[in-house]
mmCIF file of C-alpha atoms and ligand atoms in Angstrom:
data_model
loop_
_atom_site.group_PDB
_atom_site.id
_atom_site.type_symbol
_atom_site.label_atom_id
_atom_site.label_comp_id
_atom_site.label_asym_id
_atom_site.label_seq_id
_atom_site.Cartn_x
_atom_site.Cartn_y
_atom_site.Cartn_z
ATOM 1 C CA MET A 1 127.391 -58.885 123.546
ATOM 2 C CA ILE A 2 128.654 -55.795 121.734
ATOM 3 C CA ASP A 3 127.812 -57.450 118.364
ATOM 4 C CA ASP A 4 124.320 -58.150 119.564
ATOM 5 C CA ILE A 5 123.833 -54.586 120.649
ATOM 6 C CA ARG A 6 125.073 -53.240 117.248
ATOM 7 C CA ARG A 7 122.809 -55.748 115.386
ATOM 8 C CA ILE A 8 119.788 -54.703 117.474
ATOM 9 C CA GLN A 9 120.668 -51.033 117.014
ATOM 10 C CA ALA A 10 120.827 -51.458 113.239
ATOM 11 C CA GLU A 11 117.508 -53.351 113.030
ATOM 12 C CA ALA A 12 115.814 -50.845 115.265
ATOM 13 C CA ALA A 13 117.095 -47.912 113.235
ATOM 14 C CA ASN A 14 115.612 -49.526 110.127
ATOM 15 C CA GLN A 15 112.196 -50.089 111.725
ATOM 16 C CA ILE A 16 112.087 -46.506 113.021
ATOM 17 C CA ALA A 17 113.021 -45.089 109.610
ATOM 18 C CA GLY A 18 110.117 -47.154 108.181
ATOM 19 C CA ALA A 19 107.529 -46.044 110.681
ATOM 20 C CA ALA A 20 104.378 -44.991 108.673
ATOM 21 C CA SER A 21 102.561 -42.941 111.236
ATOM 22 C CA LEU A 22 103.131 -41.020 114.462
ATOM 23 C CA ASP A 23 101.218 -43.702 116.380
ATOM 24 C CA GLU A 24 103.362 -46.428 114.925
ATOM 25 C CA LEU A 25 106.510 -44.483 115.815
ATOM 26 C CA ALA A 26 105.404 -44.020 119.404
ATOM 27 C CA THR A 27 104.872 -47.804 119.654
ATOM 28 C CA LEU A 28 108.257 -48.557 118.168
ATOM 29 C CA GLU A 29 109.929 -46.077 120.455
ATOM 30 C CA ARG A 30 108.391 -47.794 123.481
ATOM 31 C CA ASP A 31 109.232 -51.348 122.299
ATOM 32 C CA LEU A 32 112.793 -50.629 121.022
ATOM 33 C CA VAL A 33 114.233 -48.183 123.535
ATOM 34 C CA GLY A 34 111.738 -48.234 126.396
ATOM 35 C CA LYS A 35 112.078 -49.914 129.773
ATOM 36 C CA GLY A 36 111.011 -53.383 128.574
ATOM 37 C CA SER A 37 113.175 -53.300 125.471
ATOM 38 C CA GLU A 38 115.944 -55.804 124.498
ATOM 39 C CA LEU A 39 118.529 -53.028 124.785
ATOM 40 C CA THR A 40 117.574 -52.149 128.370
ATOM 41 C CA GLY A 41 117.778 -55.911 129.124
ATOM 42 C CA PHE A 42 121.557 -55.828 128.419
ATOM 43 C CA LYS A 43 122.008 -53.336 131.235
ATOM 44 C CA LYS A 44 120.959 -55.928 133.711
ATOM 45 C CA GLN A 45 123.441 -58.414 132.438
ATOM 46 C CA MET A 46 126.335 -55.980 132.755
ATOM 47 C CA GLY A 47 126.777 -56.810 136.446
ATOM 48 C CA SER A 48 128.398 -60.238 135.589
ATOM 49 C CA LEU A 49 131.080 -58.624 133.336
ATOM 50 C CA ASP A 50 134.568 -57.625 134.270
ATOM 51 C CA HIS A 51 135.481 -53.973 134.536
ATOM 52 C CA GLU A 52 136.851 -53.461 131.033
ATOM 53 C CA ALA A 53 134.039 -55.393 129.311
ATOM 54 C CA ARG A 54 131.457 -53.460 131.377
ATOM 55 C CA ARG A 55 132.922 -50.206 130.197
ATOM 56 C CA GLU A 56 132.753 -51.221 126.527
ATOM 57 C CA VAL A 57 129.231 -52.633 126.730
ATOM 58 C CA GLY A 58 128.115 -49.560 128.619
ATOM 59 C CA ALA A 59 129.585 -47.318 125.924
ATOM 60 C CA ALA A 60 127.910 -49.377 123.148
ATOM 61 C CA LEU A 61 124.573 -49.183 124.926
ATOM 62 C CA ASN A 62 124.767 -45.429 125.361
ATOM 63 C CA ARG A 63 125.715 -45.016 121.802
ATOM 64 C CA ALA A 64 122.778 -47.231 120.657
ATOM 65 C CA ARG A 65 120.389 -45.177 122.761
ATOM 66 C CA GLU A 66 121.712 -41.889 121.357
ATOM 67 C CA VAL A 67 121.517 -43.080 117.782
ATOM 68 C CA LEU A 68 118.001 -44.467 118.167
ATOM 69 C CA ALA A 69 116.744 -41.334 120.014
ATOM 70 C CA ALA A 70 118.098 -39.263 117.080
ATOM 71 C CA ALA A 71 116.421 -41.588 114.565
ATOM 72 C CA VAL A 72 113.028 -41.297 116.401
ATOM 73 C CA ALA A 73 113.381 -37.500 116.447
ATOM 74 C CA GLU A 74 114.216 -37.325 112.833
ATOM 75 C CA ARG A 75 111.374 -39.621 111.717
ATOM 76 C CA ARG A 76 108.896 -37.760 114.027
ATOM 77 C CA GLU A 77 109.771 -34.425 112.370
ATOM 78 C CA VAL A 78 109.091 -36.002 108.923
ATOM 79 C CA LEU A 79 105.846 -37.532 109.925
ATOM 80 C CA GLU A 80 104.586 -34.430 111.672
ATOM 81 C CA GLY A 81 105.393 -32.408 108.532
ATOM 82 C CA GLN A 82 103.361 -34.902 106.465
ATOM 83 C CA ALA A 83 100.436 -34.818 108.908
ATOM 84 C CA ALA A 84 100.414 -30.924 108.855
ATOM 85 C CA ALA A 85 100.541 -30.923 104.987
ATOM 86 C CA GLU A 86 97.679 -33.443 104.887
ATOM 87 C CA ARG A 87 95.599 -31.273 107.297
ATOM 88 C CA ALA A 88 96.308 -28.191 105.224
ATOM 89 C CA THR A 89 95.197 -29.902 102.059
ATOM 90 C CA ALA A 90 92.081 -31.269 103.718
ATOM 91 C CA GLU A 91 91.090 -27.831 105.072
ATOM 92 C CA ARG A 92 92.089 -25.977 101.865
ATOM 93 C CA LEU A 93 89.491 -23.465 100.717
ATOM 94 C CA ASP A 94 89.377 -22.136 97.264
ATOM 95 C CA LEU A 95 88.168 -18.615 97.824
ATOM 96 C CA THR A 96 87.839 -17.991 94.098
ATOM 97 C CA GLU A 97 85.499 -20.939 93.767
ATOM 98 C CA VAL A 98 81.993 -20.082 92.725
ATOM 99 C CA ARG A 99 79.494 -22.656 93.791
ATOM 100 C CA ALA A 100 76.486 -23.137 91.625
ATOM 101 C CA GLY A 101 72.902 -23.035 92.689
ATOM 102 C CA ARG A 102 71.500 -22.923 96.126
ATOM 103 C CA ASP A 103 74.833 -23.745 97.800
ATOM 104 C CA ALA A 104 76.362 -20.399 96.835
ATOM 105 C CA GLY A 105 76.683 -18.961 100.401
ATOM 106 C CA HIS A 106 73.928 -17.702 102.618
ATOM 107 C CA LEU A 107 73.026 -14.866 104.965
ATOM 108 C CA HIS A 108 74.866 -14.570 108.327
ATOM 109 C CA LEU A 109 73.074 -15.984 111.274
ATOM 110 C CA VAL A 110 72.469 -12.589 112.805
ATOM 111 C CA THR A 111 71.083 -11.255 109.534
ATOM 112 C CA GLN A 112 68.739 -14.267 109.290
ATOM 113 C CA ALA A 113 67.593 -13.498 112.834
ATOM 114 C CA ILE A 114 66.949 -9.820 112.086
ATOM 115 C CA GLU A 115 64.851 -10.803 109.038
ATOM 116 C CA GLU A 116 62.908 -13.374 111.084
ATOM 117 C CA LEU A 117 62.284 -10.834 113.857
ATOM 118 C CA GLU A 118 61.103 -8.295 111.322
ATOM 119 C CA ASP A 119 58.701 -10.824 109.876
ATOM 120 C CA VAL A 120 57.218 -11.663 113.243
ATOM 121 C CA PHE A 121 56.681 -7.911 114.081
ATOM 122 C CA VAL A 122 55.299 -7.095 110.621
ATOM 123 C CA GLY A 123 52.865 -9.974 111.269
ATOM 124 C CA LEU A 124 51.791 -8.164 114.525
ATOM 125 C CA GLY A 125 51.149 -4.958 112.518
ATOM 126 C CA PHE A 126 54.481 -3.084 112.998
ATOM 127 C CA THR A 127 56.532 -1.224 110.397
ATOM 128 C CA VAL A 128 60.312 -1.435 110.198
ATOM 129 C CA SER A 129 62.507 1.761 110.611
ATOM 130 C CA GLU A 130 66.193 2.450 110.593
ATOM 131 C CA GLY A 131 68.478 5.201 111.893
ATOM 132 C CA PRO A 132 72.117 6.160 111.518
ATOM 133 C CA GLU A 133 74.901 4.300 113.434
ATOM 134 C CA VAL A 134 76.898 7.593 113.926
ATOM 135 C CA GLU A 135 74.596 9.628 116.171
ATOM 136 C CA ASP A 136 74.572 12.953 117.944
ATOM 137 C CA ASP A 137 74.377 13.289 121.664
ATOM 138 C CA TRP A 138 70.816 14.592 121.428
ATOM 139 C CA HIS A 139 69.310 11.429 119.910
ATOM 140 C CA ASN A 140 71.536 8.877 121.697
ATOM 141 C CA PHE A 141 71.307 10.458 125.209
ATOM 142 C CA THR A 142 69.781 13.936 125.850
ATOM 143 C CA ALA A 143 66.418 13.459 124.149
ATOM 144 C CA LEU A 144 66.136 10.099 125.923
ATOM 145 C CA ASN A 145 66.172 11.898 129.271
ATOM 146 C CA PHE A 146 69.798 11.198 130.218
ATOM 147 C CA GLY A 147 70.678 14.392 132.104
ATOM 148 C CA THR A 148 74.004 15.951 131.087
ATOM 149 C CA TYR A 149 75.718 15.000 134.329
ATOM 150 C CA HIS A 150 73.417 12.087 135.153
ATOM 151 C CA PRO A 151 75.297 8.878 136.126
ATOM 152 C CA ALA A 152 73.007 6.942 133.745
ATOM 153 C CA ARG A 153 75.209 8.238 130.954
ATOM 154 C CA ASP A 154 77.781 5.797 132.186
ATOM 155 C CA MET A 155 75.371 2.833 131.964
ATOM 156 C CA GLN A 156 76.667 2.439 128.473
ATOM 157 C CA ASP A 157 80.360 2.949 127.625
ATOM 158 C CA THR A 158 80.615 5.188 124.600
ATOM 159 C CA PHE A 159 82.830 5.398 121.572
ATOM 160 C CA PHE A 160 83.072 9.087 120.714
ATOM 161 C CA VAL A 161 83.734 10.341 117.223
ATOM 162 C CA ALA A 162 86.194 13.266 116.746
ATOM 163 C CA LEU A 163 83.598 15.546 115.108
ATOM 164 C CA GLY A 164 81.940 18.770 116.322
ATOM 165 C CA GLU A 165 82.063 19.757 119.957
ATOM 166 C CA PRO A 166 83.861 17.292 122.342
ATOM 167 C CA LYS A 167 81.533 14.226 122.944
ATOM 168 C CA GLU A 168 78.891 15.620 120.592
ATOM 169 C CA VAL A 169 79.076 12.744 118.066
ATOM 170 C CA VAL A 170 78.989 9.160 119.180
ATOM 171 C CA MET A 171 78.676 5.656 117.768
ATOM 172 C CA ARG A 172 75.137 4.847 118.943
ATOM 173 C CA THR A 173 75.236 2.763 122.114
ATOM 174 C CA HIS A 174 71.731 1.372 121.612
ATOM 175 C CA THR A 175 68.867 1.425 119.079
ATOM 176 C CA SER A 176 66.762 3.708 121.339
ATOM 177 C CA PRO A 177 67.838 6.895 119.381
ATOM 178 C CA VAL A 178 65.750 5.595 116.443
ATOM 179 C CA GLN A 179 62.716 6.044 118.781
ATOM 180 C CA VAL A 180 63.424 9.732 118.972
ATOM 181 C CA ARG A 181 64.031 10.054 115.149
ATOM 182 C CA THR A 182 60.810 8.164 114.461
ATOM 183 C CA MET A 183 58.818 10.516 116.775
ATOM 184 C CA GLU A 184 60.358 13.505 115.196
ATOM 185 C CA GLU A 185 59.495 12.344 111.686
ATOM 186 C CA ARG A 186 56.031 10.894 112.238
ATOM 187 C CA GLN A 187 52.874 11.589 114.177
ATOM 188 C CA PRO A 188 51.167 8.756 116.126
ATOM 189 C CA PRO A 189 49.845 6.191 115.804
ATOM 190 C CA ILE A 190 53.404 4.702 115.596
ATOM 191 C CA TYR A 191 53.888 0.866 115.748
ATOM 192 C CA SER A 192 57.471 0.286 114.578
ATOM 193 C CA VAL A 193 60.466 -1.873 115.168
ATOM 194 C CA MET A 194 64.073 -0.711 114.574
ATOM 195 C CA PRO A 195 66.848 -3.284 114.228
ATOM 196 C CA GLY A 196 70.454 -2.367 113.864
ATOM 197 C CA ARG A 197 74.121 -2.438 114.901
ATOM 198 C CA VAL A 198 75.268 -0.703 118.110
ATOM 199 C CA TYR A 199 78.609 0.042 119.615
ATOM 200 C CA ARG A 200 79.996 -0.038 123.208
ATOM 201 C CA ASN A 201 83.438 0.599 124.471
ATOM 202 C CA GLU A 202 83.731 -2.540 126.498
ATOM 203 C CA ALA A 203 86.070 -5.495 126.735
ATOM 204 C CA THR A 204 84.847 -8.408 124.688
ATOM 205 C CA ASP A 205 84.219 -11.865 126.193
ATOM 206 C CA ALA A 206 81.984 -14.857 125.702
ATOM 207 C CA THR A 207 78.904 -12.798 126.493
ATOM 208 C CA HIS A 208 79.944 -9.235 125.547
ATOM 209 C CA LEU A 209 80.756 -7.717 122.131
ATOM 210 C CA ALA A 210 81.825 -4.217 121.453
ATOM 211 C CA VAL A 211 79.782 -4.212 118.219
ATOM 212 C CA PHE A 212 76.500 -5.984 118.455
ATOM 213 C CA HIS A 213 72.848 -5.847 117.375
ATOM 214 C CA GLN A 214 69.667 -4.767 118.994
ATOM 215 C CA ILE A 215 66.052 -4.512 117.913
ATOM 216 C CA GLU A 216 63.947 -1.706 119.391
ATOM 217 C CA GLY A 217 60.200 -1.565 119.443
ATOM 218 C CA LEU A 218 58.068 1.635 119.716
ATOM 219 C CA VAL A 219 54.348 1.926 120.065
ATOM 220 C CA ILE A 220 52.605 5.281 120.533
ATOM 221 C CA ASP A 221 48.902 5.809 120.315
ATOM 222 C CA ARG A 222 45.956 6.986 122.367
ATOM 223 C CA GLY A 223 45.300 4.907 125.574
ATOM 224 C CA ILE A 224 48.371 2.705 125.407
ATOM 225 C CA THR A 225 48.975 0.995 128.753
ATOM 226 C CA PHE A 226 51.508 -1.282 130.472
ATOM 227 C CA GLY A 227 49.107 -4.112 129.738
ATOM 228 C CA HIS A 228 49.602 -3.579 125.985
ATOM 229 C CA LEU A 229 53.339 -3.776 126.533
ATOM 230 C CA ALA A 230 53.167 -7.037 128.548
ATOM 231 C CA GLY A 231 50.734 -8.516 126.001
ATOM 232 C CA THR A 232 52.877 -7.539 123.015
ATOM 233 C CA ILE A 233 56.007 -8.962 124.593
ATOM 234 C CA ASP A 234 54.214 -12.233 125.308
ATOM 235 C CA ARG A 235 52.616 -12.432 121.840
ATOM 236 C CA PHE A 236 56.045 -11.852 120.323
ATOM 237 C CA THR A 237 57.679 -14.474 122.527
ATOM 238 C CA LYS A 238 55.166 -17.117 121.424
ATOM 239 C CA ALA A 239 55.341 -16.090 117.720
ATOM 240 C CA TYR A 240 59.174 -16.134 117.637
ATOM 241 C CA PHE A 241 60.121 -18.985 120.007
ATOM 242 C CA GLY A 242 56.963 -21.098 119.933
ATOM 243 C CA GLU A 243 53.831 -21.617 121.943
ATOM 244 C CA GLY A 244 55.678 -23.436 124.749
ATOM 245 C CA PHE A 245 57.462 -20.197 125.766
ATOM 246 C CA SER A 246 56.145 -17.436 128.011
ATOM 247 C CA SER A 247 57.496 -14.156 129.310
ATOM 248 C CA ARG A 248 57.735 -12.073 132.508
ATOM 249 C CA LEU A 249 58.597 -8.493 133.380
ATOM 250 C CA ARG A 250 60.796 -7.477 136.323
ATOM 251 C CA PRO A 251 61.146 -3.885 137.679
ATOM 252 C CA SER A 252 64.211 -2.097 136.352
ATOM 253 C CA TYR A 253 65.452 1.385 135.496
ATOM 254 C CA PHE A 254 65.998 3.243 132.248
ATOM 255 C CA PRO A 255 65.999 7.054 132.076
ATOM 256 C CA PHE A 256 63.769 7.023 128.944
ATOM 257 C CA THR A 257 60.987 4.823 130.344
ATOM 258 C CA GLU A 258 58.843 5.085 133.416
ATOM 259 C CA PRO A 259 58.001 2.583 134.766
ATOM 260 C CA SER A 260 60.804 0.406 133.393
ATOM 261 C CA ALA A 261 61.239 -3.345 133.277
ATOM 262 C CA GLU A 262 63.519 -6.101 132.196
ATOM 263 C CA PHE A 263 61.877 -8.847 130.307
ATOM 264 C CA ASP A 264 62.746 -12.506 130.460
ATOM 265 C CA ILE A 265 61.399 -15.479 128.527
ATOM 266 C CA GLN A 266 60.751 -18.909 129.999
ATOM 267 C CA ARG A 267 61.801 -21.935 128.051
ATOM 268 C CA PRO A 268 59.622 -25.032 127.932
ATOM 269 C CA ASP A 269 62.102 -26.675 130.354
ATOM 270 C CA GLY A 270 61.223 -23.962 132.888
ATOM 271 C CA THR A 271 64.593 -22.035 132.770
ATOM 272 C CA TRP A 272 64.617 -18.240 132.221
ATOM 273 C CA LEU A 273 66.603 -16.134 129.746
ATOM 274 C CA GLU A 274 67.015 -12.370 130.095
ATOM 275 C CA LEU A 275 66.304 -10.675 126.755
ATOM 276 C CA GLY A 276 66.216 -6.929 127.148
ATOM 277 C CA GLY A 277 64.598 -3.833 128.640
ATOM 278 C CA CYS A 278 61.267 -2.114 128.176
ATOM 279 C CA GLY A 279 58.814 0.300 129.715
ATOM 280 C CA MET A 280 56.326 3.079 129.159
ATOM 281 C CA VAL A 281 57.907 5.942 127.203
ATOM 282 C CA HIS A 282 58.786 8.748 129.654
ATOM 283 C CA PRO A 283 56.724 11.934 129.126
ATOM 284 C CA ASN A 284 59.909 13.973 128.689
ATOM 285 C CA VAL A 285 60.935 11.700 125.749
ATOM 286 C CA LEU A 286 57.513 12.091 124.114
ATOM 287 C CA ARG A 287 57.833 15.910 124.456
ATOM 288 C CA ASN A 288 61.465 15.802 123.108
ATOM 289 C CA GLY A 289 60.100 13.851 120.088
ATOM 290 C CA GLY A 290 57.393 16.524 119.511
ATOM 291 C CA ILE A 291 54.479 14.436 120.881
ATOM 292 C CA ASP A 292 51.994 15.635 123.431
ATOM 293 C CA PRO A 293 52.067 13.284 126.506
ATOM 294 C CA GLU A 294 48.587 14.515 127.547
ATOM 295 C CA GLU A 295 47.177 13.129 124.296
ATOM 296 C CA PHE A 296 49.344 10.100 123.673
ATOM 297 C CA SER A 297 51.124 7.417 125.608
ATOM 298 C CA GLY A 298 53.357 4.533 124.469
ATOM 299 C CA PHE A 299 55.745 1.809 125.266
ATOM 300 C CA ALA A 300 59.201 0.788 124.041
ATOM 301 C CA PHE A 301 61.380 -2.231 124.281
ATOM 302 C CA GLY A 302 64.852 -3.162 123.127
ATOM 303 C CA PHE A 303 66.819 -6.421 123.243
ATOM 304 C CA GLY A 304 70.140 -7.952 122.114
ATOM 305 C CA ILE A 305 69.946 -10.017 118.959
ATOM 306 C CA ASP A 306 73.391 -11.633 119.319
ATOM 307 C CA ARG A 307 72.629 -13.193 122.657
ATOM 308 C CA LEU A 308 69.218 -14.286 121.416
ATOM 309 C CA VAL A 309 70.746 -16.013 118.400
ATOM 310 C CA ALA A 310 73.541 -17.547 120.521
ATOM 311 C CA THR A 311 70.948 -19.052 122.966
ATOM 312 C CA ARG A 312 68.781 -20.384 120.242
ATOM 313 C CA HIS A 313 71.624 -22.138 118.346
ATOM 314 C CA GLY A 314 73.834 -23.159 121.263
ATOM 315 C CA VAL A 315 76.724 -20.799 120.449
ATOM 316 C CA THR A 316 78.651 -20.587 123.732
ATOM 317 C CA ASP A 317 80.925 -17.635 122.772
ATOM 318 C CA LEU A 318 79.454 -14.508 121.106
ATOM 319 C CA ARG A 319 82.791 -13.773 119.476
ATOM 320 C CA GLU A 320 82.254 -16.739 117.066
ATOM 321 C CA LEU A 321 79.514 -14.607 115.487
ATOM 322 C CA THR A 322 82.008 -11.947 114.446
ATOM 323 C CA GLY A 323 84.548 -14.346 112.994
ATOM 324 C CA THR A 324 85.052 -15.405 109.350
ATOM 325 C CA ASP A 325 85.685 -19.140 109.951
ATOM 326 C CA VAL A 326 83.415 -20.757 107.330
ATOM 327 C CA ARG A 327 83.496 -24.028 109.286
ATOM 328 C CA PHE A 328 81.449 -22.210 111.878
ATOM 329 C CA LEU A 329 79.423 -20.080 109.583
ATOM 330 C CA GLU A 330 78.427 -22.918 107.255
ATOM 331 C CA GLN A 331 76.525 -24.690 110.079
ATOM 332 C CA PHE A 332 73.667 -22.201 109.930
HETATM 333 C C1 FA5 B 1 69.441 -0.890 126.431
HETATM 334 O O1 FA5 B 1 70.286 -0.763 125.528
HETATM 335 C C2 FA5 B 1 68.108 -0.146 126.270
HETATM 336 N N1 FA5 B 1 68.182 0.816 125.210
HETATM 337 C C3 FA5 B 1 66.962 -1.135 126.108
HETATM 338 C C4 FA5 B 1 65.644 -0.506 126.209
HETATM 339 C C5 FA5 B 1 64.944 -0.105 125.053
HETATM 340 C C6 FA5 B 1 65.025 -0.289 127.416
HETATM 341 C C7 FA5 B 1 63.688 0.489 125.170
HETATM 342 C C8 FA5 B 1 63.738 0.250 127.535
HETATM 343 C C9 FA5 B 1 63.071 0.677 126.397
HETATM 344 P P1 FA5 B 1 70.748 -2.632 127.863
HETATM 345 O O2 FA5 B 1 71.940 -1.795 127.984
HETATM 346 O O3 FA5 B 1 70.251 -3.447 129.036
HETATM 347 O O4 FA5 B 1 69.440 -1.663 127.469
HETATM 348 O O5 FA5 B 1 70.895 -3.570 126.593
HETATM 349 C C10 FA5 B 1 69.818 -4.350 126.107
HETATM 350 C C11 FA5 B 1 70.272 -5.690 125.629
HETATM 351 O O6 FA5 B 1 71.389 -5.599 124.736
HETATM 352 C C12 FA5 B 1 70.820 -6.569 126.778
HETATM 353 O O7 FA5 B 1 69.743 -7.227 127.428
HETATM 354 C C13 FA5 B 1 71.632 -7.553 126.022
HETATM 355 O O8 FA5 B 1 70.850 -8.617 125.428
HETATM 356 C C14 FA5 B 1 72.205 -6.794 124.900
HETATM 357 N N2 FA5 B 1 73.644 -6.326 125.228
HETATM 358 C C15 FA5 B 1 74.042 -5.340 126.032
HETATM 359 N N3 FA5 B 1 75.344 -5.235 126.045
HETATM 360 C C16 FA5 B 1 75.823 -6.164 125.188
HETATM 361 C C17 FA5 B 1 77.110 -6.571 124.729
HETATM 362 N N4 FA5 B 1 78.199 -5.933 125.140
HETATM 363 N N5 FA5 B 1 77.240 -7.597 123.880
HETATM 364 C C18 FA5 B 1 76.121 -8.234 123.354
HETATM 365 N N6 FA5 B 1 74.865 -7.916 123.814
HETATM 366 C C19 FA5 B 1 74.706 -6.909 124.650
#
């Protein structure tokens, strides 16, 4: 019996050493040392042996099990190493490689969306403006009717820059300060959109980034009403998403618009998606921008581009948009 055990052990060790894949190794392990294996079968026969023989057979079986377990572990390590090396080769990227022609990289998904949004609004008669990402308190908050101690200041968690008076210089928390800059620089009529990067001191998760993108819209002219706002939002919704989409406005609050609303779009399947905020520009904001609220009125809106893009392309975690994994980026 001991000779049989040694023979089986030797054959099994050979097979294990020759396993070509992790799957094959797992099968061999089950067949050669598992419950139904020949070796385990010997255990059952031990009852019929005398004391001395049982001790010797038991020792030989234990030894065989140890040797084969070690052989499996050794082979597994080799095969795992090979699999990892194969994966690394398959996923290898030559970052010095220059691809010829149209395949030579492309704009980031968010940049593509910004360009598309600009095109839609230019088609509706708007111009495109930009403003600085490092802002002063006046443009980001005070001129937008956020009182110095008003709790609305805490609506957006702010990154402060160590320049000037304490809390005087900020990373802009929204694109609305560009509204004020546009009013300061130009007289109505104003029909302008302002895309750009914004910053908020918040924990990131699947639906929140600390650095994200918004697009602001500002219209100021004689006789502008809430109806013009609703109509523009709806025209935009259909132009950007398609004729099957519609929009709705829900009452909300922003210090710089009165009345204020959130706007949602309805997908053809009937579900709603919240896009951003809007409202009639508050008279104080017009005055702060050097525009007479008795003569002119206007509306503004602002929405998040990253969430828009994620919804449109089925990206379930916004953080993917900030990564550098080309396997993700190449899809768009
Ligand atoms: C604003 O920022 C207002 N300035 C919008 C506005 C403009 C209202 C003009 C009225 C007139 P809010 O904080 O709700 O509002 O942000 C607007 C949009 O930005 C949100 O609907 C959302 O799409 C996006 N957003 C906000 N926080 C985040 C975040 N942490 N990560 C990604 N997107 C965000």
